[in-house]
């Protein structure tokens, strides 16, 4: 009978946040064991104890005997291969009736219904949390675009661009400040291949040290969009020329399926294969969440997922392969475009997106953003915070509560990195029914057509993600209500392969 993964009572964190314990205790669920054990579960926001730094992983292990799971530190080691498929931007409540293959996969295996994204729920932030198993406050990709503390007169860091990421090494000492799954795998003597369909920067962040690791990342944007361009000619010879990037990205999705099934899973298969599909995120943005284009994109992604599952089932490692299906965030519809910079300037704040003689405050936008005074100024931050909290368009403000009275602490959402801004805002959103009767709608500051989908904030329909896993001999036809997050993916992959995850 399936069981959780446990460690004996006593090795527990005693932290308390608010009035709720950060940990939960439960009896062991294996029939032959009645001993009370401590359920390993990710801590509540802000817990950074050594216990959780060492133990953060999804509770998925299936122990064959009570004696086996009593042994502290026991590892899964259940599989030889892991295949991860990411559906960028997919909301769990949009699967049924649109994606039959994924729906069946989640129904047949273990589905984490309370899986969550990270904040901000932006793709490159999410990508780095998946690839490192850490929060943004640890890995340093704090938003999709950010100004760099200590170099605020310099250019904006656009994490969609490989060049901007590479320059972070000189500007800030490192691109990512946590080890990646790829780096941990190479230490364990294991390999990894990623097939990525998003921006070049996102493709880099799935394995930012891929060249040093001797691993492979392929981007559908070609040789200029990957740190391992030498693999591109062989893939083009096998799968044909690069696809068009029309929206919906049906050609991109189909091409990705060919690379996955004809190359990654068929020729010298890596121990970990990551396939990152760009849909339905792109179509949600530019066609609308409830649109014919989005439906076509979801069907195309579902078809490719079925092809990947069939290739795994027909391959030599079928009985020793785990498959994870997940999304990085959801999306909500947009109802109004707010010129936040214009409103700030109208009220006397010299705000803008780039440094200049007439700019004192640097800001970014979307449905969340950051504000950074070019010259450190706590009084200006306090004034900005008060201004934001008086605006109906603003939903939440994060800052140092000692500086901005009434603000939520940045550490509560893991925005406590040296690169983090002193002031973050989230645009107002709610659960109002949007187009097609789908809940979740909010205002934003631009970036996609009005009415298109958006993400980045903390609305539940942005934060709730898909997370399902099929493990040979593992839990089947079950849903799990235990909280899980993007940061749990990398530790779980390593644990499945039999290796520890050390922060």
Tab-separated table of C-alpha atoms in Angstrom, residues 6-451:
chain	number	residue	atom	x	y	z
A	6	UNK	CA	8.707	10.177	6.661
A	7	UNK	CA	11.512	10.815	9.108
A	8	UNK	CA	11.240	9.892	12.785
A	9	UNK	CA	9.765	12.420	15.209
A	10	UNK	CA	12.370	14.590	16.854
A	11	UNK	CA	14.067	15.839	13.694
A	12	UNK	CA	11.582	18.659	13.420
A	13	UNK	CA	11.632	22.400	13.035
A	14	UNK	CA	10.096	24.249	15.970
A	15	UNK	CA	9.385	27.449	14.036
A	16	UNK	CA	5.924	28.950	14.376
A	17	UNK	CA	4.500	31.571	12.063
A	18	UNK	CA	1.414	33.531	13.111
A	19	UNK	CA	-0.661	30.957	15.032
A	20	UNK	CA	-0.187	28.032	12.698
A	21	UNK	CA	2.515	25.391	12.939
A	22	UNK	CA	4.628	25.166	9.830
A	23	UNK	CA	4.601	21.380	10.047
A	24	UNK	CA	2.000	18.691	10.266
A	25	UNK	CA	2.058	15.351	12.046
A	26	UNK	CA	0.229	12.285	10.873
A	27	UNK	CA	0.303	8.552	11.487
A	28	UNK	CA	2.195	6.484	8.963
A	29	UNK	CA	-0.191	5.187	6.301
A	30	UNK	CA	1.512	1.864	5.715
A	31	UNK	CA	-0.696	-0.955	7.070
A	32	UNK	CA	2.144	-2.680	8.894
A	33	UNK	CA	3.330	0.396	10.743
A	34	UNK	CA	1.401	2.162	13.499
A	35	UNK	CA	4.214	4.427	14.603
A	36	UNK	CA	3.532	8.151	14.448
A	37	UNK	CA	5.913	9.835	12.055
A	38	UNK	CA	6.653	13.383	10.956
A	39	UNK	CA	5.351	14.249	7.515
A	40	UNK	CA	7.954	16.087	5.489
A	41	UNK	CA	6.184	19.046	4.027
A	42	UNK	CA	7.499	22.321	2.719
A	43	UNK	CA	7.446	25.025	5.395
A	44	UNK	CA	5.090	27.937	5.563
A	45	UNK	CA	6.277	31.173	4.009
A	46	UNK	CA	9.426	32.460	5.624
A	47	UNK	CA	10.659	29.302	7.322
A	48	UNK	CA	14.367	28.870	6.599
A	49	UNK	CA	15.447	26.432	9.285
A	50	UNK	CA	18.279	23.995	8.652
A	51	UNK	CA	15.856	21.089	8.863
A	52	UNK	CA	13.869	22.337	5.903
A	53	UNK	CA	16.939	23.467	4.001
A	54	UNK	CA	17.985	19.825	3.998
A	55	UNK	CA	14.606	18.093	3.738
A	56	UNK	CA	12.547	20.026	1.200
A	57	UNK	CA	10.958	17.537	-1.186
A	58	UNK	CA	7.541	16.327	-2.256
A	59	UNK	CA	6.251	13.402	-0.225
A	60	UNK	CA	5.900	10.829	-2.966
A	61	UNK	CA	7.990	7.850	-1.931
A	62	UNK	CA	6.420	4.409	-1.906
A	63	UNK	CA	8.063	2.320	0.797
A	64	UNK	CA	7.929	-1.464	0.476
A	65	UNK	CA	8.118	-2.094	4.214
A	66	UNK	CA	7.709	-0.221	7.463
A	67	UNK	CA	11.356	-0.927	8.294
A	68	UNK	CA	12.495	0.647	5.041
A	69	UNK	CA	10.693	3.910	5.524
A	70	UNK	CA	11.710	4.141	9.183
A	71	UNK	CA	15.344	4.479	8.122
A	72	UNK	CA	16.097	8.185	8.144
A	73	UNK	CA	17.682	9.448	4.962
A	74	UNK	CA	16.510	6.549	2.811
A	75	UNK	CA	16.254	7.576	-0.856
A	76	UNK	CA	13.895	6.476	-3.557
A	77	UNK	CA	16.256	5.273	-6.275
A	78	UNK	CA	13.170	3.875	-7.963
A	79	UNK	CA	13.928	4.891	-11.537
A	80	UNK	CA	16.722	5.222	-14.067
A	81	UNK	CA	15.120	7.957	-16.167
A	82	UNK	CA	12.896	10.960	-15.515
A	83	UNK	CA	10.894	12.812	-18.161
A	84	UNK	CA	9.482	16.238	-17.272
A	85	UNK	CA	6.905	17.939	-19.494
A	86	UNK	CA	5.953	21.549	-18.760
A	87	UNK	CA	2.806	23.155	-20.161
A	88	UNK	CA	3.588	26.853	-19.843
A	89	UNK	CA	0.714	28.824	-18.340
A	90	UNK	CA	-1.791	25.964	-18.073
A	91	UNK	CA	-4.572	26.321	-15.502
A	92	UNK	CA	-5.670	23.036	-13.885
A	93	UNK	CA	-9.332	24.011	-14.200
A	94	UNK	CA	-9.011	24.170	-18.002
A	95	UNK	CA	-7.810	20.612	-18.633
A	96	UNK	CA	-11.092	18.706	-18.546
A	97	UNK	CA	-12.732	18.463	-21.947
A	98	UNK	CA	-9.800	20.087	-23.719
A	99	UNK	CA	-6.787	17.872	-23.012
A	100	UNK	CA	-7.903	14.224	-22.793
A	101	UNK	CA	-4.396	12.729	-22.654
A	102	UNK	CA	-3.274	14.932	-19.780
A	103	UNK	CA	-6.626	14.487	-18.040
A	104	UNK	CA	-6.233	10.702	-18.198
A	105	UNK	CA	-2.603	10.892	-17.040
A	106	UNK	CA	-3.551	12.934	-13.981
A	107	UNK	CA	-6.501	10.670	-13.234
A	108	UNK	CA	-4.443	7.488	-13.524
A	109	UNK	CA	-1.509	8.642	-11.411
A	110	UNK	CA	-0.835	11.046	-8.532
A	111	UNK	CA	-2.242	14.557	-8.978
A	112	UNK	CA	-1.275	17.362	-6.591
A	113	UNK	CA	-4.380	19.533	-6.659
A	114	UNK	CA	-2.911	22.220	-4.395
A	115	UNK	CA	0.319	22.713	-6.336
A	116	UNK	CA	1.453	26.321	-6.418
A	117	UNK	CA	3.697	28.641	-8.377
A	118	UNK	CA	6.170	31.102	-6.839
A	119	UNK	CA	5.982	34.888	-6.616
A	120	UNK	CA	6.123	36.631	-8.911
A	121	UNK	CA	4.357	34.022	-11.029
A	122	UNK	CA	6.421	34.968	-14.085
A	123	UNK	CA	7.964	32.441	-16.426
A	124	UNK	CA	11.683	33.045	-15.895
A	125	UNK	CA	11.239	33.248	-12.123
A	126	UNK	CA	9.238	30.021	-12.237
A	127	UNK	CA	11.744	28.376	-14.577
A	128	UNK	CA	14.594	29.046	-12.182
A	129	UNK	CA	12.623	27.743	-9.205
A	130	UNK	CA	11.909	24.534	-11.136
A	131	UNK	CA	15.539	24.181	-12.169
A	132	UNK	CA	17.085	24.917	-8.768
A	133	UNK	CA	14.492	23.752	-6.256
A	134	UNK	CA	14.710	27.124	-4.498
A	135	UNK	CA	12.650	30.274	-4.024
A	136	UNK	CA	13.474	33.539	-5.858
A	137	UNK	CA	14.952	34.842	-2.627
A	138	UNK	CA	17.579	32.138	-2.978
A	139	UNK	CA	18.195	31.823	-6.736
A	140	UNK	CA	18.238	35.525	-7.612
A	141	UNK	CA	16.016	35.689	-10.702
A	142	UNK	CA	13.660	37.944	-8.817
A	143	UNK	CA	11.378	39.038	-11.685
A	144	UNK	CA	11.320	38.683	-15.470
A	145	UNK	CA	12.859	42.140	-15.774
A	146	UNK	CA	14.647	43.960	-12.995
A	147	UNK	CA	16.992	46.817	-12.321
A	148	UNK	CA	20.145	45.818	-10.520
A	149	UNK	CA	20.897	47.154	-7.063
A	150	UNK	CA	24.372	48.663	-7.074
A	151	UNK	CA	24.118	49.442	-10.783
A	152	UNK	CA	20.808	51.278	-11.054
A	153	UNK	CA	22.259	53.599	-13.673
A	154	UNK	CA	22.947	50.585	-15.856
A	155	UNK	CA	20.602	48.775	-18.203
A	156	UNK	CA	17.533	46.810	-17.196
A	157	UNK	CA	18.146	43.072	-16.868
A	158	UNK	CA	15.780	41.380	-19.325
A	159	UNK	CA	15.909	37.703	-18.435
A	160	UNK	CA	14.406	36.756	-21.803
A	161	UNK	CA	17.763	37.639	-23.367
A	162	UNK	CA	20.774	35.351	-23.054
A	163	UNK	CA	23.138	38.314	-23.398
A	164	UNK	CA	21.591	40.060	-20.402
A	165	UNK	CA	21.900	36.909	-18.319
A	166	UNK	CA	25.521	36.310	-19.310
A	167	UNK	CA	26.371	39.894	-18.347
A	168	UNK	CA	25.012	39.237	-14.857
A	169	UNK	CA	28.212	37.331	-14.131
A	170	UNK	CA	30.194	40.553	-14.505
A	171	UNK	CA	27.539	42.881	-13.115
A	172	UNK	CA	26.453	40.808	-10.105
A	173	UNK	CA	28.930	37.933	-9.755
A	174	UNK	CA	26.605	35.170	-10.953
A	175	UNK	CA	23.637	34.486	-13.178
A	176	UNK	CA	21.833	32.224	-10.729
A	177	UNK	CA	22.839	32.084	-7.076
A	178	UNK	CA	21.681	28.490	-6.443
A	179	UNK	CA	22.925	25.259	-7.965
A	180	UNK	CA	20.702	23.867	-10.692
A	181	UNK	CA	19.322	20.391	-11.199
A	182	UNK	CA	21.783	20.025	-14.073
A	183	UNK	CA	24.719	20.855	-11.809
A	184	UNK	CA	23.553	18.405	-9.172
A	185	UNK	CA	23.049	15.692	-11.777
A	186	UNK	CA	26.550	16.046	-13.179
A	187	UNK	CA	28.012	15.674	-9.678
A	188	UNK	CA	26.033	12.429	-9.432
A	189	UNK	CA	27.351	11.293	-12.808
A	190	UNK	CA	23.970	11.721	-14.506
A	191	UNK	CA	22.997	13.532	-17.697
A	192	UNK	CA	20.289	15.979	-18.730
A	193	UNK	CA	18.775	17.257	-21.968
A	194	UNK	CA	16.297	20.123	-22.260
A	195	UNK	CA	14.123	21.011	-25.231
A	196	UNK	CA	12.830	24.531	-24.777
A	197	UNK	CA	10.282	26.531	-26.764
A	198	UNK	CA	10.152	29.795	-24.860
A	199	UNK	CA	12.524	32.735	-24.912
A	200	UNK	CA	16.256	32.183	-25.216
A	201	UNK	CA	16.678	33.369	-21.629
A	202	UNK	CA	14.145	30.886	-20.319
A	203	UNK	CA	15.904	28.118	-22.208
A	204	UNK	CA	19.149	29.106	-20.558
A	205	UNK	CA	17.652	29.199	-17.073
A	206	UNK	CA	16.484	25.563	-17.183
A	207	UNK	CA	20.193	24.658	-16.963
A	208	UNK	CA	22.280	27.810	-16.740
A	209	UNK	CA	25.617	25.938	-16.576
A	210	UNK	CA	24.734	23.435	-19.310
A	211	UNK	CA	28.018	23.828	-21.214
A	212	UNK	CA	30.172	23.410	-18.132
A	213	UNK	CA	28.049	20.395	-17.207
A	214	UNK	CA	28.636	18.707	-20.563
A	215	UNK	CA	24.847	18.504	-21.009
A	216	UNK	CA	22.484	19.636	-23.787
A	217	UNK	CA	19.836	22.312	-24.252
A	218	UNK	CA	18.020	22.773	-27.558
A	219	UNK	CA	16.005	25.905	-28.326
A	220	UNK	CA	13.447	26.134	-31.118
A	221	UNK	CA	14.928	29.567	-31.821
A	222	UNK	CA	18.095	27.945	-33.143
A	223	UNK	CA	21.821	27.970	-32.501
A	224	UNK	CA	21.962	31.609	-31.374
A	225	UNK	CA	19.466	30.921	-28.585
A	226	UNK	CA	21.297	28.142	-26.744
A	227	UNK	CA	24.592	27.679	-24.926
A	228	UNK	CA	25.045	24.344	-26.735
A	229	UNK	CA	24.681	25.371	-30.407
A	230	UNK	CA	26.706	22.381	-31.586
A	231	UNK	CA	23.697	20.081	-31.136
A	232	UNK	CA	21.451	22.130	-33.419
A	233	UNK	CA	22.687	20.922	-36.861
A	234	UNK	CA	22.101	17.278	-35.959
A	235	UNK	CA	18.581	18.008	-34.745
A	236	UNK	CA	17.776	19.993	-37.880
A	237	UNK	CA	19.007	17.095	-39.982
A	238	UNK	CA	16.793	14.686	-38.053
A	239	UNK	CA	13.663	16.810	-37.584
A	240	UNK	CA	13.749	19.332	-40.409
A	241	UNK	CA	14.020	23.140	-40.433
A	242	UNK	CA	12.999	25.218	-37.448
A	243	UNK	CA	9.253	25.896	-37.169
A	244	UNK	CA	7.359	29.108	-37.737
A	245	UNK	CA	6.380	31.043	-34.622
A	246	UNK	CA	2.838	31.957	-35.588
A	247	UNK	CA	0.285	32.267	-32.778
A	248	UNK	CA	-1.079	29.829	-31.715
A	249	UNK	CA	2.330	28.173	-31.740
A	250	UNK	CA	1.051	24.950	-33.270
A	251	UNK	CA	4.128	24.455	-35.473
A	252	UNK	CA	6.461	25.021	-32.526
A	253	UNK	CA	4.592	22.508	-30.379
A	254	UNK	CA	4.571	19.867	-33.138
A	255	UNK	CA	8.274	20.394	-33.838
A	256	UNK	CA	9.066	20.059	-30.156
A	257	UNK	CA	7.270	16.739	-30.150
A	258	UNK	CA	9.466	15.502	-32.994
A	259	UNK	CA	12.658	16.574	-31.231
A	260	UNK	CA	11.481	14.901	-28.025
A	261	UNK	CA	10.406	11.597	-29.560
A	262	UNK	CA	12.894	11.266	-32.419
A	263	UNK	CA	16.012	12.624	-30.708
A	264	UNK	CA	15.850	13.155	-26.948
A	265	UNK	CA	14.009	9.937	-26.094
A	266	UNK	CA	15.374	7.844	-28.934
A	267	UNK	CA	19.078	8.550	-29.255
A	268	UNK	CA	21.393	8.388	-26.266
A	269	UNK	CA	18.554	9.282	-23.894
A	270	UNK	CA	19.632	11.463	-21.004
A	271	UNK	CA	18.836	10.474	-17.442
A	272	UNK	CA	16.606	13.543	-17.160
A	273	UNK	CA	14.737	14.915	-20.173
A	274	UNK	CA	12.915	18.231	-19.831
A	275	UNK	CA	10.417	19.329	-22.495
A	276	UNK	CA	9.089	22.874	-22.041
A	277	UNK	CA	6.090	23.625	-24.272
A	278	UNK	CA	5.176	27.285	-24.941
A	279	UNK	CA	1.449	26.640	-24.964
A	280	UNK	CA	-1.098	27.490	-23.817
A	281	UNK	CA	0.769	30.495	-22.351
A	282	UNK	CA	1.385	32.284	-25.655
A	283	UNK	CA	-2.172	31.815	-26.894
A	284	UNK	CA	-3.644	32.823	-23.535
A	285	UNK	CA	-1.676	36.086	-23.801
A	286	UNK	CA	-2.437	37.005	-27.385
A	287	UNK	CA	-5.690	35.201	-28.232
A	288	UNK	CA	-7.355	35.257	-24.830
A	289	UNK	CA	-7.785	32.552	-22.216
A	290	UNK	CA	-11.184	31.531	-23.531
A	291	UNK	CA	-10.543	31.568	-27.287
A	292	UNK	CA	-10.448	29.250	-30.250
A	293	UNK	CA	-6.707	29.846	-30.518
A	294	UNK	CA	-6.151	28.791	-26.913
A	295	UNK	CA	-8.234	25.649	-27.398
A	296	UNK	CA	-6.189	24.726	-30.487
A	297	UNK	CA	-2.974	25.296	-28.562
A	298	UNK	CA	-4.096	23.069	-25.681
A	299	UNK	CA	-5.110	20.292	-28.065
A	300	UNK	CA	-1.731	20.509	-29.824
A	301	UNK	CA	0.167	20.374	-26.533
A	302	UNK	CA	-1.960	17.444	-25.403
A	303	UNK	CA	-1.217	15.552	-28.624
A	304	UNK	CA	2.519	16.003	-28.140
A	305	UNK	CA	2.243	14.856	-24.535
A	306	UNK	CA	0.543	11.690	-25.767
A	307	UNK	CA	3.360	11.113	-28.258
A	308	UNK	CA	5.928	11.502	-25.499
A	309	UNK	CA	4.090	9.065	-23.224
A	310	UNK	CA	3.836	6.533	-26.039
A	311	UNK	CA	7.544	6.855	-26.825
A	312	UNK	CA	8.394	6.267	-23.169
A	313	UNK	CA	6.049	3.262	-23.016
A	314	UNK	CA	7.597	1.740	-26.146
A	315	UNK	CA	11.180	2.413	-25.074
A	316	UNK	CA	13.711	0.243	-23.282
A	317	UNK	CA	13.359	2.128	-19.965
A	318	UNK	CA	9.562	2.043	-19.702
A	319	UNK	CA	9.483	0.196	-16.393
A	320	UNK	CA	12.194	2.440	-14.920
A	321	UNK	CA	10.977	5.871	-16.041
A	322	UNK	CA	9.090	8.454	-14.003
A	323	UNK	CA	7.068	11.110	-15.811
A	324	UNK	CA	6.210	14.497	-14.314
A	325	UNK	CA	3.639	16.784	-15.941
A	326	UNK	CA	3.385	20.328	-14.650
A	327	UNK	CA	2.704	23.948	-15.410
A	328	UNK	CA	4.665	26.896	-14.086
A	329	UNK	CA	1.746	29.248	-13.436
A	330	UNK	CA	-1.793	29.977	-14.576
A	331	UNK	CA	-3.296	33.115	-16.091
A	332	UNK	CA	-6.209	35.479	-15.544
A	333	UNK	CA	-8.004	37.749	-18.002
A	334	UNK	CA	-7.224	41.477	-18.176
A	335	UNK	CA	-9.965	44.077	-17.798
A	336	UNK	CA	-8.183	47.454	-17.832
A	337	UNK	CA	-4.779	48.818	-18.847
A	338	UNK	CA	-3.416	51.256	-16.273
A	339	UNK	CA	-0.704	53.816	-17.103
A	340	UNK	CA	0.953	53.543	-13.715
A	341	UNK	CA	4.023	55.575	-14.691
A	342	UNK	CA	1.760	58.349	-15.977
A	343	UNK	CA	-0.270	58.368	-12.774
A	344	UNK	CA	2.908	58.560	-10.710
A	345	UNK	CA	4.240	61.476	-12.743
A	346	UNK	CA	0.917	63.286	-12.533
A	347	UNK	CA	1.274	63.170	-8.748
A	348	UNK	CA	4.862	64.428	-8.761
A	349	UNK	CA	6.862	61.180	-8.746
A	350	UNK	CA	9.516	61.131	-11.484
A	351	UNK	CA	9.081	57.486	-12.435
A	352	UNK	CA	10.148	55.677	-15.577
A	353	UNK	CA	11.371	52.418	-17.009
A	354	UNK	CA	14.935	53.511	-17.805
A	355	UNK	CA	17.460	55.771	-16.064
A	356	UNK	CA	17.437	59.383	-17.227
A	357	UNK	CA	17.886	62.975	-16.126
A	358	UNK	CA	14.171	63.262	-15.385
A	359	UNK	CA	13.813	59.903	-13.619
A	360	UNK	CA	14.282	59.300	-9.901
A	361	UNK	CA	12.320	56.049	-9.649
A	362	UNK	CA	12.783	52.974	-11.818
A	363	UNK	CA	9.790	50.706	-12.236
A	364	UNK	CA	8.667	47.658	-14.162
A	365	UNK	CA	5.143	46.633	-15.068
A	366	UNK	CA	2.698	43.907	-15.985
A	367	UNK	CA	0.218	42.824	-13.362
A	368	UNK	CA	2.980	43.205	-10.793
A	369	UNK	CA	6.155	45.213	-10.739
A	370	UNK	CA	8.977	46.716	-8.748
A	371	UNK	CA	9.984	50.252	-7.801
A	372	UNK	CA	13.545	51.293	-7.013
A	373	UNK	CA	14.696	54.843	-6.227
A	374	UNK	CA	17.902	55.407	-8.210
A	375	UNK	CA	19.393	56.969	-5.082
A	376	UNK	CA	18.496	55.039	-1.903
A	377	UNK	CA	15.847	57.081	-0.128
A	378	UNK	CA	13.679	55.505	2.621
A	379	UNK	CA	11.390	58.556	2.732
A	380	UNK	CA	10.720	58.303	-1.000
A	381	UNK	CA	9.973	54.590	-0.619
A	382	UNK	CA	7.552	55.386	2.211
A	383	UNK	CA	5.840	58.033	0.066
A	384	UNK	CA	5.562	55.612	-2.858
A	385	UNK	CA	4.146	52.911	-0.609
A	386	UNK	CA	1.479	55.227	0.786
A	387	UNK	CA	0.589	56.385	-2.739
A	388	UNK	CA	0.239	52.810	-3.971
A	389	UNK	CA	-1.958	51.768	-1.059
A	390	UNK	CA	-4.363	54.617	-1.795
A	391	UNK	CA	-4.874	53.543	-5.409
A	392	UNK	CA	-7.869	51.363	-6.282
A	393	UNK	CA	-5.830	49.755	-9.077
A	394	UNK	CA	-3.352	48.263	-6.594
A	395	UNK	CA	-4.033	45.017	-4.773
A	396	UNK	CA	-0.972	44.495	-2.569
A	397	UNK	CA	2.221	46.296	-1.618
A	398	UNK	CA	5.367	44.555	-0.370
A	399	UNK	CA	8.155	46.449	1.377
A	400	UNK	CA	9.924	46.718	4.702
A	401	UNK	CA	7.011	47.359	7.114
A	402	UNK	CA	9.329	49.548	9.198
A	403	UNK	CA	9.702	51.811	6.161
A	404	UNK	CA	6.223	51.538	4.647
A	405	UNK	CA	3.532	51.276	7.313
A	406	UNK	CA	0.896	48.730	6.339
A	407	UNK	CA	3.002	47.011	3.693
A	408	UNK	CA	3.454	43.263	3.651
A	409	UNK	CA	7.059	42.121	4.201
A	410	UNK	CA	8.946	41.146	1.053
A	411	UNK	CA	10.271	38.061	2.836
A	412	UNK	CA	6.703	36.728	3.078
A	413	UNK	CA	6.863	36.038	-0.668
A	414	UNK	CA	10.563	35.130	-0.737
A	415	UNK	CA	11.640	38.460	-2.206
A	416	UNK	CA	14.545	38.858	0.189
A	417	UNK	CA	17.458	38.427	-2.236
A	418	UNK	CA	20.207	41.040	-2.532
A	419	UNK	CA	18.760	41.743	-5.988
A	420	UNK	CA	15.193	42.221	-4.754
A	421	UNK	CA	13.574	45.636	-5.032
A	422	UNK	CA	12.727	47.590	-1.868
A	423	UNK	CA	9.139	48.023	-3.071
A	424	UNK	CA	6.896	45.607	-4.989
A	425	UNK	CA	3.290	46.056	-6.039
A	426	UNK	CA	0.609	43.687	-7.315
A	427	UNK	CA	-2.233	45.009	-9.452
A	428	UNK	CA	-5.793	44.431	-8.253
A	429	UNK	CA	-7.503	41.208	-9.289
A	430	UNK	CA	-10.354	39.036	-8.065
A	431	UNK	CA	-12.321	35.903	-8.890
A	432	UNK	CA	-14.909	37.628	-11.059
A	433	UNK	CA	-16.014	35.534	-14.016
A	434	UNK	CA	-14.241	36.593	-17.177
A	435	UNK	CA	-14.676	35.573	-20.823
A	436	UNK	CA	-16.224	32.150	-21.196
A	437	UNK	CA	-17.263	32.106	-17.552
A	438	UNK	CA	-13.741	31.406	-16.301
A	439	UNK	CA	-12.994	32.981	-12.910
A	440	UNK	CA	-10.102	35.383	-12.478
A	441	UNK	CA	-9.814	38.890	-13.863
A	442	UNK	CA	-7.580	41.862	-13.099
A	443	UNK	CA	-6.025	45.131	-14.205
A	444	UNK	CA	-2.490	45.435	-15.525
A	445	UNK	CA	0.004	47.970	-16.894
A	446	UNK	CA	0.424	46.567	-20.396
A	447	UNK	CA	2.486	43.939	-22.192
A	448	UNK	CA	-0.294	42.022	-23.957
A	449	UNK	CA	-3.490	43.085	-25.771
A	450	UNK	CA	-6.304	44.202	-23.484
A	451	UNK	CA	-8.482	41.183	-22.768
